[in-house]
XYZ file of C-alpha atoms in Angstrom:
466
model
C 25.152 0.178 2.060
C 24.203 1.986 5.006
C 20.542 1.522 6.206
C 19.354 5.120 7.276
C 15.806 3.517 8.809
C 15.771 4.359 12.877
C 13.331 1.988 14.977
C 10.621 3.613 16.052
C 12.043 3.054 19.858
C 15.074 5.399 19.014
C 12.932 7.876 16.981
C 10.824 8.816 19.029
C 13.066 9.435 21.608
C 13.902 12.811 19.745
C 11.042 15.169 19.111
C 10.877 16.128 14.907
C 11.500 20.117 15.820
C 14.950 18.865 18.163
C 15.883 16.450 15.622
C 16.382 19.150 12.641
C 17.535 22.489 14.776
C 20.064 20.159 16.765
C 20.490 18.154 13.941
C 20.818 14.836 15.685
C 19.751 11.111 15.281
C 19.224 8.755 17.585
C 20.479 4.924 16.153
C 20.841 2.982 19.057
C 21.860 2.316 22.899
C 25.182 1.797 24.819
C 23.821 0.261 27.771
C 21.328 2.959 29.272
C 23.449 5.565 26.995
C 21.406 6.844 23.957
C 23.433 7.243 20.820
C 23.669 9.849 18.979
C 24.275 10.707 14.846
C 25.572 14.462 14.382
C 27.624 16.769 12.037
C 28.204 19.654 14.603
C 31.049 20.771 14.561
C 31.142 21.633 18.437
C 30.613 18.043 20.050
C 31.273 18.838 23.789
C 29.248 22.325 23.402
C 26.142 20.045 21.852
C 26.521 16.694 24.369
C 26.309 19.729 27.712
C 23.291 21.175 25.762
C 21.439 18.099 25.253
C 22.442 16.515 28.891
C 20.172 19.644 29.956
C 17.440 19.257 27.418
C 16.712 15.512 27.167
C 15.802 13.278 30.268
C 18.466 10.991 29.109
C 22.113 10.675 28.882
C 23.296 10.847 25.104
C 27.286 9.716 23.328
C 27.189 11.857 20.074
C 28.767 10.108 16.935
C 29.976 12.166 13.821
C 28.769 11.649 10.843
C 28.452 13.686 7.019
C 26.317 16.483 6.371
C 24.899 14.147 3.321
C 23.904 11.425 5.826
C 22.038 13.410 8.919
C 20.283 15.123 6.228
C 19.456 11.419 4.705
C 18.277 10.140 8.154
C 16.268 13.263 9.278
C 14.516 13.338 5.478
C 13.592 9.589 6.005
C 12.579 9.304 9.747
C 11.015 12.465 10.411
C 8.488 15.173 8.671
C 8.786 18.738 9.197
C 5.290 20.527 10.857
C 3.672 23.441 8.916
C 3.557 25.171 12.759
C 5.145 24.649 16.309
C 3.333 22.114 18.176
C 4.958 22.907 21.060
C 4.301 26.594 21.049
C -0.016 25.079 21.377
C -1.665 25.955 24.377
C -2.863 22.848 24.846
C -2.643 20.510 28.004
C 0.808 17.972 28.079
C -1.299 15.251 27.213
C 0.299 12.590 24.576
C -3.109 11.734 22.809
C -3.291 15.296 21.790
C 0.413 16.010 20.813
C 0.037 12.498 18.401
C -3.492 13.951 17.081
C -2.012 17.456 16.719
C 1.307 16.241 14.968
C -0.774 13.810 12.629
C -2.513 17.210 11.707
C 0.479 19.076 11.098
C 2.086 16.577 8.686
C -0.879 16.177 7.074
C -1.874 12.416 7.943
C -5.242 11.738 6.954
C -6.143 8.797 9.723
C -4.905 7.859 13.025
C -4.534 4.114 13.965
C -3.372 2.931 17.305
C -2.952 -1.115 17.391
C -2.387 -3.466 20.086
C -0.446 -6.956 19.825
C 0.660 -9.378 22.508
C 3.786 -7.554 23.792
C 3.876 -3.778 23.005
C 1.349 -1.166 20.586
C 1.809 0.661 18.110
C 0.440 4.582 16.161
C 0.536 4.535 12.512
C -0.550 7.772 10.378
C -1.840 7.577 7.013
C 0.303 9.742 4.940
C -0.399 10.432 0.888
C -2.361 7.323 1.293
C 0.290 4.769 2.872
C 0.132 3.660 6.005
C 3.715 4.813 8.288
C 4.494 3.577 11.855
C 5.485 6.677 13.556
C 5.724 5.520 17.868
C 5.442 2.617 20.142
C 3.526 2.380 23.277
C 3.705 0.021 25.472
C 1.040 -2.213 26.795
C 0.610 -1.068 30.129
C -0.230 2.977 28.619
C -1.898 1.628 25.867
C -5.750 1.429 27.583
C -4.907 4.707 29.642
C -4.903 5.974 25.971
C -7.952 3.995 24.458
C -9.565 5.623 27.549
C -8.852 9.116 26.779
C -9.591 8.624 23.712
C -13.058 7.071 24.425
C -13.681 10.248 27.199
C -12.730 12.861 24.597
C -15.732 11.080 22.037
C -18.091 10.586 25.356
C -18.368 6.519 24.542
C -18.748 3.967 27.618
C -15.332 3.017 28.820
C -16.457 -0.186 30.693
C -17.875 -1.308 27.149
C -14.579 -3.313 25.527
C -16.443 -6.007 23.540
C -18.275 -3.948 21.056
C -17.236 -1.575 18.312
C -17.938 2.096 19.412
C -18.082 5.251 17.085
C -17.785 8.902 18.392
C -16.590 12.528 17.678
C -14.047 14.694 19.186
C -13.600 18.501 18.760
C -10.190 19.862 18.663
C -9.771 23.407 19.751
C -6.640 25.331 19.494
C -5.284 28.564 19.211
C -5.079 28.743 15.463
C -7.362 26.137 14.143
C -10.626 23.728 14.875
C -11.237 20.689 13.505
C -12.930 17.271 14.515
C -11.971 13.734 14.620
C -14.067 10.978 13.900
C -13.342 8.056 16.201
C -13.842 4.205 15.855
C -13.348 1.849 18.246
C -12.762 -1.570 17.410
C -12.400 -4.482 20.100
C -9.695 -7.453 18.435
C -7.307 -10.201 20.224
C -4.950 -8.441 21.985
C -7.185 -4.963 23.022
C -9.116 -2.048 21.512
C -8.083 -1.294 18.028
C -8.423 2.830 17.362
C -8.642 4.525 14.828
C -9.116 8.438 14.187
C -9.778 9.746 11.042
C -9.277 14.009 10.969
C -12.069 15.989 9.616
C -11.169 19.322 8.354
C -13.717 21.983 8.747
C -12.066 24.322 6.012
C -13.146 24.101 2.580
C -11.415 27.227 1.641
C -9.085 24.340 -0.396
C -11.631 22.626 -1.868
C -12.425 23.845 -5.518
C -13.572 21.617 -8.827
C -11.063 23.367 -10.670
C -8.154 22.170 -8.231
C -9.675 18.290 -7.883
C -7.895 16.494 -10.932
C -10.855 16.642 -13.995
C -9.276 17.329 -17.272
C -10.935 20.596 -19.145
C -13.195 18.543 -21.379
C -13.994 16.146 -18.283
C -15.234 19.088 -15.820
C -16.879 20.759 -18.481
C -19.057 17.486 -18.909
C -19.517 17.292 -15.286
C -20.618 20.909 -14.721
C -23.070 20.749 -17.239
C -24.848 17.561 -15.782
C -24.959 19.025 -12.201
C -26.570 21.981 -13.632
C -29.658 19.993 -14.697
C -32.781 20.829 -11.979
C -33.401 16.867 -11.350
C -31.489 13.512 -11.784
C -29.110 11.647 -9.865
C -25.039 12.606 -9.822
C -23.257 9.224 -8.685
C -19.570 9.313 -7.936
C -18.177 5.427 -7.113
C -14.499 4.518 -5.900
C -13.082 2.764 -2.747
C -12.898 4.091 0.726
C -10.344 6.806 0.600
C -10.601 7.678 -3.436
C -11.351 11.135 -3.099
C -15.395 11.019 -3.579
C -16.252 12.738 -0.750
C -14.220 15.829 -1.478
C -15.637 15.550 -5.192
C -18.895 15.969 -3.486
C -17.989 18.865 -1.319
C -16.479 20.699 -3.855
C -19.862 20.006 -6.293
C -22.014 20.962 -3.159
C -19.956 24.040 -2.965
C -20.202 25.208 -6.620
C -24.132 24.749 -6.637
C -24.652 26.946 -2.957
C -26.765 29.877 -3.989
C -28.838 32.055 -1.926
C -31.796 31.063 -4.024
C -31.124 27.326 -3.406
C -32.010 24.898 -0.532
C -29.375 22.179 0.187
C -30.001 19.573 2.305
C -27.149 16.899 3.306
C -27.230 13.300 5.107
C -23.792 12.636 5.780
C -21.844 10.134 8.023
C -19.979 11.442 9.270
C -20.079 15.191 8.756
C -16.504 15.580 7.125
C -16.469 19.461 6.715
C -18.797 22.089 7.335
C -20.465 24.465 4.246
C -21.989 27.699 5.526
C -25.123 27.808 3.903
C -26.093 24.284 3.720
C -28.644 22.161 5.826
C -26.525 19.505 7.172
C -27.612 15.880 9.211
C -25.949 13.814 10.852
C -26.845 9.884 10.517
C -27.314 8.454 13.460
C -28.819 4.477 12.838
C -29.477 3.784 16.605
C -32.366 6.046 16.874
C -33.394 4.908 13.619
C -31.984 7.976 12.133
C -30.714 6.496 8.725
C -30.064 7.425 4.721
C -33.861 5.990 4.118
C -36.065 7.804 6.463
C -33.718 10.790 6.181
C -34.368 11.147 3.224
C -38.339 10.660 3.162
C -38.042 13.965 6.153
C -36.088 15.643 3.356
C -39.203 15.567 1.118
C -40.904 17.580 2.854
C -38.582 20.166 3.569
C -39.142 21.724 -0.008
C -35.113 20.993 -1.234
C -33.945 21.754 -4.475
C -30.734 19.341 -3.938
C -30.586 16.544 -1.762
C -27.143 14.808 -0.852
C -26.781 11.036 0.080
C -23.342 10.847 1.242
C -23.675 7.126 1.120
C -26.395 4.326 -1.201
C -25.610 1.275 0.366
C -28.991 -0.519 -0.075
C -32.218 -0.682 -1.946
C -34.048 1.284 0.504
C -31.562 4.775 0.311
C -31.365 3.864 -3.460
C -35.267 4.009 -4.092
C -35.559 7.098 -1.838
C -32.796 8.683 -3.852
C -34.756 8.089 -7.177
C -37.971 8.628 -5.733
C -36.364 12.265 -4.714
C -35.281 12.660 -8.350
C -38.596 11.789 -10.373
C -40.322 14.721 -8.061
C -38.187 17.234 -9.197
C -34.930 17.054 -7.110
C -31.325 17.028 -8.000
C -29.424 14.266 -5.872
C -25.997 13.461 -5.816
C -24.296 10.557 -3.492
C -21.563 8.154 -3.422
C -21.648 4.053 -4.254
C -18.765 1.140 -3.987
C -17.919 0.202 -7.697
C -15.272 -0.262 -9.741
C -16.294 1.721 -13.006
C -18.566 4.392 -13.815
C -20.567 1.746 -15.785
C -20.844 -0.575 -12.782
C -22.679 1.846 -10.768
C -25.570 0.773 -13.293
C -25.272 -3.112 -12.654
C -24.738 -1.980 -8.787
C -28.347 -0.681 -8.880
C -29.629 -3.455 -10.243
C -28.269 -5.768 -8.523
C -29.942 -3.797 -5.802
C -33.513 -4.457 -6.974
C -33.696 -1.025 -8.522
C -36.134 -1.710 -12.028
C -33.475 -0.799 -14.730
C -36.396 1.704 -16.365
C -36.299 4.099 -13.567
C -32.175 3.968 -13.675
C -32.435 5.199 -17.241
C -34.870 7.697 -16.314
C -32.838 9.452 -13.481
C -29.601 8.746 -13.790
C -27.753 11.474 -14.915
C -24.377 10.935 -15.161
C -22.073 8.175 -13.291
C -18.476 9.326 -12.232
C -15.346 6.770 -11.027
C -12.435 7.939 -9.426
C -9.233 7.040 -7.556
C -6.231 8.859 -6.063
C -2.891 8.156 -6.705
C 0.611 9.144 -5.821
C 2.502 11.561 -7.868
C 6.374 11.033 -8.363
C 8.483 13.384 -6.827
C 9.730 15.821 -9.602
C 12.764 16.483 -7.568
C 13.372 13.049 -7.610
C 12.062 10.765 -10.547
C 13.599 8.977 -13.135
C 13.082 8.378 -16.710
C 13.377 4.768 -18.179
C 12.531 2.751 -20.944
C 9.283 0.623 -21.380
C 9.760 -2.745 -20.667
C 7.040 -5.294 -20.959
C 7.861 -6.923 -17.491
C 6.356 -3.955 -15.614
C 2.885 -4.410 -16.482
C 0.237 -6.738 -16.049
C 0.742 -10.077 -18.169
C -0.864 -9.760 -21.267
C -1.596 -5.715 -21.512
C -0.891 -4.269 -24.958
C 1.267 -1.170 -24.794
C 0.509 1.675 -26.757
C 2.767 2.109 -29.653
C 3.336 6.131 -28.309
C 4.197 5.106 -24.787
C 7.670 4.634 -25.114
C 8.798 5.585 -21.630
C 7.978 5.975 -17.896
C 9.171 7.347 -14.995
C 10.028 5.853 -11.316
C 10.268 6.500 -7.978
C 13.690 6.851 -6.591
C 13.328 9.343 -3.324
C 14.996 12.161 -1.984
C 15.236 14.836 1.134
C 12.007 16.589 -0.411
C 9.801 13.656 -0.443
C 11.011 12.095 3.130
C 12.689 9.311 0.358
C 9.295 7.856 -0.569
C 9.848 8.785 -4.430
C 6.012 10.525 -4.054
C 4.563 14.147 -2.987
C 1.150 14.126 -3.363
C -1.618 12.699 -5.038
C -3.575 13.593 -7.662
C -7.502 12.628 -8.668
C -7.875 11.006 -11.885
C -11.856 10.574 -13.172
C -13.733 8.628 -15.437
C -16.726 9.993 -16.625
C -20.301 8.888 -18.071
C -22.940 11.148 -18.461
C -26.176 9.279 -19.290
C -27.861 10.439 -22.313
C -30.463 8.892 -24.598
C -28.248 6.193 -26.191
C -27.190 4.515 -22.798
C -30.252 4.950 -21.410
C -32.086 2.866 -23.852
C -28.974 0.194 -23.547
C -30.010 0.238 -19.829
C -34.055 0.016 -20.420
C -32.964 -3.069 -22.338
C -30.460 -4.506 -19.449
C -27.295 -4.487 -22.788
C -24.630 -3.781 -19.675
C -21.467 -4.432 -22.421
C -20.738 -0.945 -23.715
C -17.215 -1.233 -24.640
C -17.972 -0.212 -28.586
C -19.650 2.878 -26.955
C -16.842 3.631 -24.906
C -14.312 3.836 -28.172
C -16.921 5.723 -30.180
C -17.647 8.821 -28.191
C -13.520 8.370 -26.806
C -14.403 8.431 -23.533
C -11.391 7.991 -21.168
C -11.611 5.300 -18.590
C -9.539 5.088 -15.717
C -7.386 2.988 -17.805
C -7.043 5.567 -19.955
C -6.353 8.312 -17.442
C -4.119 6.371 -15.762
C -1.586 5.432 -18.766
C -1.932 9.246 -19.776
C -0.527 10.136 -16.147
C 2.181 7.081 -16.870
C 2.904 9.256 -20.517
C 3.208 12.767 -18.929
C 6.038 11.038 -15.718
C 3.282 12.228 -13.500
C 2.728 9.010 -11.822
C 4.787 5.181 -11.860
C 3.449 1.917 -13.596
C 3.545 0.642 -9.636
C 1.360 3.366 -8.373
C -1.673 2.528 -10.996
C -1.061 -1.319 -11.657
C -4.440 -2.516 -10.639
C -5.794 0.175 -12.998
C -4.102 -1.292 -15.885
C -5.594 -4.843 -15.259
């Protein structure tokens, strides 16, 4: 079976825009001779062509149609634009951020280890090696990189944050940079910040009808607190931008304490944290009081302090709405009061608790059907009697052979009212029989519904399903 995986040495000896219009691959090295994969038909026109174009010398190999289009499908993504047609300076740090852009990575890491280092983009939420560097450019890099965000160069032993602003001809946008010193060098990571929100709309974000009709009516209510929980990387953020964008009136005052600032809303007050100047969730948040808001956002309650502002905000008459780190939209509720925060004034704010996660959706070019089998879910999870089968990744030329395009958000939400707020008052934190009553749909729920319709794999949502 033929293994159509280049090393990242070869690959990225062939740009993604010469690798499709020449239609070569590069799969290994005769001595200093790079070899070549084709179909062309005209082999000695091609090998004069490329002895002009690439800096090294090439033997060209035949091969079918079917398999260049395999290799180029699996070892390199096609760019929405021409990066080469930016005017930008030849710099490589810029041509990696500009490319991660154009593929639509979400986060930049460059890692060093004991003999070479290596870029990997985040891409629908998976992690891809995509070049090598080795370790004598890799600090000329972690120093551009720390210029570009203005951090101290001479400082390798402690973790740095920063900003950079990329300007081109057709687009801005920012990175957010973090600097992390480990064994073998300085760790980087970049994480691209869009500053369009032309995409971002609660109607496009993944809520079922019933769910965003829920969720529109609590974020309608002139006080309370909105909480949205996940991971790092669910999605919550967006959810918030897209809220914060559906409640900008002229008539309303916004205020936002974000870090970092991920995209910019015209209309809307928005701050920076910055903790070394003592610039932080708590004391922004006490300044915010006296700027007469209507909504407040928190991007962030990650201890008592931030959570006790954000309530205090919301018995005076303010609507706030801010992320935690839990696993349900019920444990946001033990969260608090684990916290310290008295479980009276949770019942008396709180007005509705949201959960999400992303997660890969199968390639409908792509997927196949197959029957349930009890070996592909966690031991001892009852199957629903209706969900009979399911639907795998296999991969193909459309989906770069991943068996994925996309992902989708799926929610679960709680909105607070009378009932649960007396079960908090009285700290009863088991609300399972509540749960089946009112039919609410869990993430569990969600997820196997997404398993029923083929629009996402058993694999993709296994810890959901624990």
């Amino acid at each position: 079976m033929v293994n159509f995986d280049i090393p990242i040495e070869y690959q990225q000896l062939v740009k993604s825009e010469q690798a499709y219009h020449y239609r070569i691959i590069p799969v290994g090295k005769n001595q200093e001779v790079v070899v070549l994969k084709t179909d062309a038909s005209d082999i000695a026109g091609l090998q004069n062509e490329l002895s002009v174009l690439l800096s090294f010398q090439v033997q060209l190999e035949t091969d079918t149609t079917e398999n260049i289009n395999r290799y180029l499908s699996t070892n390199y993504r096609k760019t929405s634009g021409n990066i080469s047609d930016i005017h930008y300076t030849a710099d490589f740090l810029e041509k990696i951020v500009l490319n991660a852009k154009e593929i639509g990575s979400s986060d930049i890491h460059f890692e060093p280890y004991e003999k070479n280092a290596r870029v990997r983009f985040r891409l629908d939420g998976k992690l891809k090696e995509q070049f090598h560097i080795s370790t004598e450019e890799y600090p000329v890099i972690v120093n551009k990189i720390k210029i570009r965000a203005q951090l101290d160069i001479s400082e390798k032993r402690l973790p740095q944050d920063g900003r950079i602003t990329m300007v081109t001809d057709y687009q801005d946008f920012d990175v957010r940079v973090s600097v992390l010193p480990t064994l073998h060098g300085e760790k980087v990571v970049l994480r691209i910040l869009s500053k369009d929100t032309s995409h971002i709309d609660m109607k496009s974000l993944g809520f079922t009808d019933k769910e965003l009709a829920v969720y529109l009516e609590n974020i309608k209510r002139p006080n309370g607190i909105v909480l949205i929980s996940g991971p790092t990387g669910s999605g919550k953020t967006t959810t918030l931008y897209a809220t914060l964008k559906k409640l900008n009136l002229t008539n309303t005052n916004i205020l936002t304490v974000e870090d970092p600032i991920e995209y910019t809303l015209e209309g809307i007050n928005q701050v920076q944290l910055k903790e070394n100047i003592g610039l932080d969730f708590a004391a922004t948040l006490r300044t915010f009081l006296r700027q007469d808001p209507d909504i407040i956002m928190v991007g962030e309650i990650r201890d008592v302090n931030t959570a006790n502002m954000a309530i205090r905000a919301a018995l005076t008459g303010h609507l706030v709405l801010s992320t935690i780190h839990t696993n349900s939209a019920w444990a946001t509720v033990s969260r608090l009061i684990d916290m310290g925060v008295p479980s009276f004034l949770i019942a008396s704010t709180l007005n509705i608790s949201v959960a999400q996660r992303l997660v890969r959706k199968l390639c409908d070019s792509c997927k196949t059907e197959e029957t349930i089998t009890a070996e592909i879910f966690p031991g001892g999870f009852e199957i629903p009697n209706d969900l009979t089968s399911h639907y795998t990744a296999v991969g193909c030329e459309h989906c770069y052979h991943t068996g994925y395009s996309g992902r989708k958000a799926i929610y679960e939400i709680l909105p607070i009212g009378s009932e649960l707020s007396n079960l908090i008052k009285n700290n009863q934190l088991d609300i399972s029989d509540y749960l089946d009553e009112k039919n609410i749909f869990t993430l569990k729920r969600n997820a196997l519904l997404l398993i029923k319709e083929g629009i996402t794999s058993v694999d993709e949502v296994f810890s959901l399903l624990l």
